[in-house]
Coordinates of C-alpha atoms in Angstrom, one line a residue:
X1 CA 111.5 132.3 28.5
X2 CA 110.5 133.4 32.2
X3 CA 108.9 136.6 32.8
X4 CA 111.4 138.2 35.2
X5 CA 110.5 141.4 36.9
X6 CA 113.0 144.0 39.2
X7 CA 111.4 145.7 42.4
X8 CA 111.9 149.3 41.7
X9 CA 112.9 149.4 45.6
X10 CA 116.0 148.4 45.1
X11 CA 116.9 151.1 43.4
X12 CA 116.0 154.2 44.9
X13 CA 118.8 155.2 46.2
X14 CA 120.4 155.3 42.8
X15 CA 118.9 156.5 39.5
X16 CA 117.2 158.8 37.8
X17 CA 114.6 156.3 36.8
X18 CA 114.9 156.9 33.4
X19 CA 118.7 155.5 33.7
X20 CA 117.7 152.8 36.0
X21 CA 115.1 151.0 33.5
X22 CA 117.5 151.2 30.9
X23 CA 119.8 149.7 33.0
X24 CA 117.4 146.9 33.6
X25 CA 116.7 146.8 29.9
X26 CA 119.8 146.1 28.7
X27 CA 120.6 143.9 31.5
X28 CA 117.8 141.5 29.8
X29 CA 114.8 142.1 32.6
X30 CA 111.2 141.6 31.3
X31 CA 109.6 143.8 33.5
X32 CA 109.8 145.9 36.8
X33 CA 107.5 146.4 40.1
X34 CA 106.7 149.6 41.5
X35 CA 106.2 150.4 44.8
X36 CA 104.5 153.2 46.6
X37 CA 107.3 156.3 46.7
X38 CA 107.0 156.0 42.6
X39 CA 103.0 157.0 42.5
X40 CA 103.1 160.0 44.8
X41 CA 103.4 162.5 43.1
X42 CA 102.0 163.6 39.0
X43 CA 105.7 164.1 38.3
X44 CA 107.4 161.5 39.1
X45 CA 104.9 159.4 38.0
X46 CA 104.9 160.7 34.3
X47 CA 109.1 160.0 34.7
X48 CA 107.8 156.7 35.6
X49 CA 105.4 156.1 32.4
X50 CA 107.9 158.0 30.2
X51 CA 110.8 155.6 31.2
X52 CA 108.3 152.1 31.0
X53 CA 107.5 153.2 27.3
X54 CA 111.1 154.1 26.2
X55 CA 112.7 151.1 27.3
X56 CA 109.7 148.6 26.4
X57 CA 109.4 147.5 30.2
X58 CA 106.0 146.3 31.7
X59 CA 105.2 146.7 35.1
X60 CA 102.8 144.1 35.6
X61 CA 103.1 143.8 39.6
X62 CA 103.1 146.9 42.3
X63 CA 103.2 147.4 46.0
X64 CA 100.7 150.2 47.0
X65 CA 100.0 150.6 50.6
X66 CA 96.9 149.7 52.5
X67 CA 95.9 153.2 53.1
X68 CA 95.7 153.9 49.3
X69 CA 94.2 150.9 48.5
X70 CA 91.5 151.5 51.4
X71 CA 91.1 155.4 51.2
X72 CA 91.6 156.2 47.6
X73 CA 90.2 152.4 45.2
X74 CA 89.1 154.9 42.1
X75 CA 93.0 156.3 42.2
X76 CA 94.7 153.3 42.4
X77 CA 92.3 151.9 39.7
X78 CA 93.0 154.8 37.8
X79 CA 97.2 154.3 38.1
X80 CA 97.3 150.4 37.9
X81 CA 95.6 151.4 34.1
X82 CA 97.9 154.0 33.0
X83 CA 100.8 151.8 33.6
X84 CA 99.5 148.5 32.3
X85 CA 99.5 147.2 36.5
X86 CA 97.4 143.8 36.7
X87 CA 97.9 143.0 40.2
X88 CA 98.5 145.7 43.2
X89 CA 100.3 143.8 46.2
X90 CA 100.2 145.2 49.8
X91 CA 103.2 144.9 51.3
X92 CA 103.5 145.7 54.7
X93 CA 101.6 146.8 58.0
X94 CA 102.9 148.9 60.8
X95 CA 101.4 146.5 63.4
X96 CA 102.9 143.5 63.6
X97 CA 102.2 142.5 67.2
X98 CA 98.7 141.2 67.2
X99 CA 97.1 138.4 68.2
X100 CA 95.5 135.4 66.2
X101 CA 92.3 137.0 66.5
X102 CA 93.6 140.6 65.6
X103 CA 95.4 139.2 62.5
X104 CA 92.0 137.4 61.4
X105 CA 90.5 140.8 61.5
X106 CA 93.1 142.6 59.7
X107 CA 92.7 140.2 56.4
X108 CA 89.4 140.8 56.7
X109 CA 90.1 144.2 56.5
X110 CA 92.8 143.8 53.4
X111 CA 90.3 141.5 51.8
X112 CA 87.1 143.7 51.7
X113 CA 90.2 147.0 50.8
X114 CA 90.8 144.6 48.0
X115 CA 87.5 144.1 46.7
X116 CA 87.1 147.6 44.1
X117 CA 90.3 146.3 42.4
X118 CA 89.4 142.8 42.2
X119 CA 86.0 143.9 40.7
X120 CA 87.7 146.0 38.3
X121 CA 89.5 142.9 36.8
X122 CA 92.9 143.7 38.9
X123 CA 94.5 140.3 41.0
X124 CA 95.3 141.9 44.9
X125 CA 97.8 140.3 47.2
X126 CA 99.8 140.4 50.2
X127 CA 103.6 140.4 50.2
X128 CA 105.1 139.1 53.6
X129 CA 108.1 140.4 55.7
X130 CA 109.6 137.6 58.7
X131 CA 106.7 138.5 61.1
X132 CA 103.5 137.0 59.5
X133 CA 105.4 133.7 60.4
X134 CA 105.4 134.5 64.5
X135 CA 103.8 131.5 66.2
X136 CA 100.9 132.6 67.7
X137 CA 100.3 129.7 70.0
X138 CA 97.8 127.7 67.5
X139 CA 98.0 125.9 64.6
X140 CA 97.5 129.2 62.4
X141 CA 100.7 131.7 62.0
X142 CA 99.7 135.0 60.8
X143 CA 100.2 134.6 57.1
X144 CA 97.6 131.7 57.5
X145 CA 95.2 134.0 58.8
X146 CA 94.9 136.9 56.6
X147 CA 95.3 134.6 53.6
X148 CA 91.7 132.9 55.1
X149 CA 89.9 136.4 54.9
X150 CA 89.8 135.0 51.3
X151 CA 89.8 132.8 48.9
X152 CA 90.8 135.0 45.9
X153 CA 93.4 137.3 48.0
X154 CA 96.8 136.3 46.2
X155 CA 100.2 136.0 47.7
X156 CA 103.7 136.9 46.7
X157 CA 106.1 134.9 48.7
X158 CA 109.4 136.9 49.9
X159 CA 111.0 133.9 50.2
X160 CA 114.3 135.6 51.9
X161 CA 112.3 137.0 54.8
X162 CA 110.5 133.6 55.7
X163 CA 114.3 132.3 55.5
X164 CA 115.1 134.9 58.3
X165 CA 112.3 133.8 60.3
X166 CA 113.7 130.3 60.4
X167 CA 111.3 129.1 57.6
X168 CA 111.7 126.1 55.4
X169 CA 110.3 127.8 52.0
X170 CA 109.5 124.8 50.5
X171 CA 107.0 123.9 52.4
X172 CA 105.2 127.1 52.3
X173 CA 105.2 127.0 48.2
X174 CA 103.3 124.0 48.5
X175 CA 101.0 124.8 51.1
X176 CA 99.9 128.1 48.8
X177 CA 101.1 126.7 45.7
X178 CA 97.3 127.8 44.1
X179 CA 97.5 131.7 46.0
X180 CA 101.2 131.9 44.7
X181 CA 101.1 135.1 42.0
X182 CA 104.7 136.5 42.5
X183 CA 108.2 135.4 44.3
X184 CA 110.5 137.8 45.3
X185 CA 114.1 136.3 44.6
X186 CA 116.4 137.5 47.0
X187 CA 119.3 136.1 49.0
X188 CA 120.7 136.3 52.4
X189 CA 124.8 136.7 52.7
X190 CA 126.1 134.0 55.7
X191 CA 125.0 134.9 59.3
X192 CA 126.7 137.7 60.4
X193 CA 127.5 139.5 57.5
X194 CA 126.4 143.8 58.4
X195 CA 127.3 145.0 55.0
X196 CA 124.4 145.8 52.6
X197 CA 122.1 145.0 55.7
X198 CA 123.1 141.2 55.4
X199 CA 121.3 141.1 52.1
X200 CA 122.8 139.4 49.2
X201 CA 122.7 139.2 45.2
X202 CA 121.2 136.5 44.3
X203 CA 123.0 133.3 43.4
X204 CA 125.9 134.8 46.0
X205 CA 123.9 134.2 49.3
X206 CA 123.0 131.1 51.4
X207 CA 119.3 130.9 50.0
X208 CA 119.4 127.5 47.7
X209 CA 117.9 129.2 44.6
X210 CA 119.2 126.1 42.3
X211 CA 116.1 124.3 44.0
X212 CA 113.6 127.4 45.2
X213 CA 113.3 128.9 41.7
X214 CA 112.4 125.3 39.8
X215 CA 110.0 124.9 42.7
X216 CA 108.3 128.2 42.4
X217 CA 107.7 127.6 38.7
X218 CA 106.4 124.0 39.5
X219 CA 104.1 126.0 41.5
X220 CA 102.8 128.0 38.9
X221 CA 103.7 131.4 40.2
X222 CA 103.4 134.0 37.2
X223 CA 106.4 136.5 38.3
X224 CA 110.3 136.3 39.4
X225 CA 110.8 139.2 41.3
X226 CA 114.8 140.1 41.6
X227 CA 114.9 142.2 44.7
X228 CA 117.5 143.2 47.1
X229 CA 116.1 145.8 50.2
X230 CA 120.0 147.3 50.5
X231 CA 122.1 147.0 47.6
X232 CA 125.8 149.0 47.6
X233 CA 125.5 149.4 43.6
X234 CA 122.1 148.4 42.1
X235 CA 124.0 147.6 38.8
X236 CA 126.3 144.9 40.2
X237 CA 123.3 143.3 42.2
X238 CA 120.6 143.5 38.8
X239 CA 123.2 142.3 36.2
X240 CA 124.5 139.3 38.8
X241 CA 120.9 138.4 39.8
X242 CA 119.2 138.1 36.6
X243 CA 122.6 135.9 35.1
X244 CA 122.4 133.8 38.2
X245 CA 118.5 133.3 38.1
X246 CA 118.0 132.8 34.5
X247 CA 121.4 129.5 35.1
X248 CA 119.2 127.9 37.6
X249 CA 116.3 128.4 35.2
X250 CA 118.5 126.5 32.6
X251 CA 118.2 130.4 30.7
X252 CA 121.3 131.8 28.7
X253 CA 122.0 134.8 30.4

């Protein structure tokens, strides 16, 4: 059986968590991925480690901003532990316009942010949006670049946003096949669609999944990430997502 993890994102609009993991639970999900609104504050986060031991789930994967990872290592440390974390993903920058040179510094700068967790046993990452595909001009996009600053910086591939940047994800798989630690699974509804932000669930989209998701296990990539940034009713997108996924994985839902 695949490992197959929800991003917590998806959800916040709905809830409480409590009723959201057991919601995930029951829909047959292995594990969920936190991201950064769920470790602000000693509250929520014991709602957070409540809810992970009631319903069983791991949270193996979690997006926690640069600035944490940069200004505060001991405390991330010290919250990827609690909650049984083994790899904290970055998942987005503010400053998207930069050149090739500019992007070479900033993974440099993720990289050596990265460092403390990787030398406390933790695997660190960057998760991409459409822009880290912009041609710059060279032979290098963006993504190339801060994946250079090093050799043990993992990647999890939103493979939905590279399709928006006019991507073919195939080819990126096998270019990063040995960096590739986590997919997010998400679908894009036909061009042109403005409800739920054009997002789809997945199976329901244009993304060929049938094909990406036996690819991305060729690859080696330890977690399926079901995610959708604008879903209308989170239930309806996490119990058709995880049926359709776990079909093309040849799975009984």
């Amino acid at each position: 059986m695949t490992d197959i993890s929800y991003q917590l994102y998806s959800s916040r609009n709905f809830g409480p968590i409590g009723a959201t993991l057991r919601m995930l639970a029951a829909a047959g999900y292995s594990g969920v991925e936190g991201y950064g609104g769920l470790f602000g504050d000693a509250a929520t986060l014991d709602a957070l480690k409540a809810a992970l031991s009631d319903t069983g789930l791991k949270m193996p994967t979690a997006h926690i901003g640069l600035d944490a990872v940069a200004g505060d290592p001991a405390g991330v440390i010290a919250t990827a532990r609690d909650l049984g974390i083994e790899a904290v993903i970055v998942p987005f920058t503010d400053h998207q316009t930069r050149s090739a040179a500019d992007w070479a510094a900033f993974g440099a700068e993720l990289a050596e942010a990265g460092k403390p967790l990787q030398d406390a046993g933790f695997a660190f990452g960057w998760h991409n949006h459409a822009f880290e595909f912009t041609d710059l001009g060279g032979a290098d996009r963006p993504l190339d670049l801060i994946l250079q600053a090093s050799d043990t910086m993992m990647f999890e591939f939103d493979i939905a946003w590279a399709v928006v940047a006019g991507e073919a994800p195939a080819d990126w798989i096998e270019k990063y096949a040995d960096r590739l630690l986590a997919v997010h699974v998400k679908d894009r509804a036909p061009e042109g669609t403005t409800a739920e932000d054009g997002w789809a669930d997945v199976g329901h989209g244009v993304i060929n999944w049938a094909a990406l998701s036996q690819a991305v296990q060729a690859a080696g990539a330890r977690h399926l990430i079901i995610e959708h940034d604008n879903p209308a009713d989170d239930h309806r997108f996490a119990m058709r997502s995880i049926a359709a996924l776990k079909g093309f994985l040849g799975e009984s839902a």
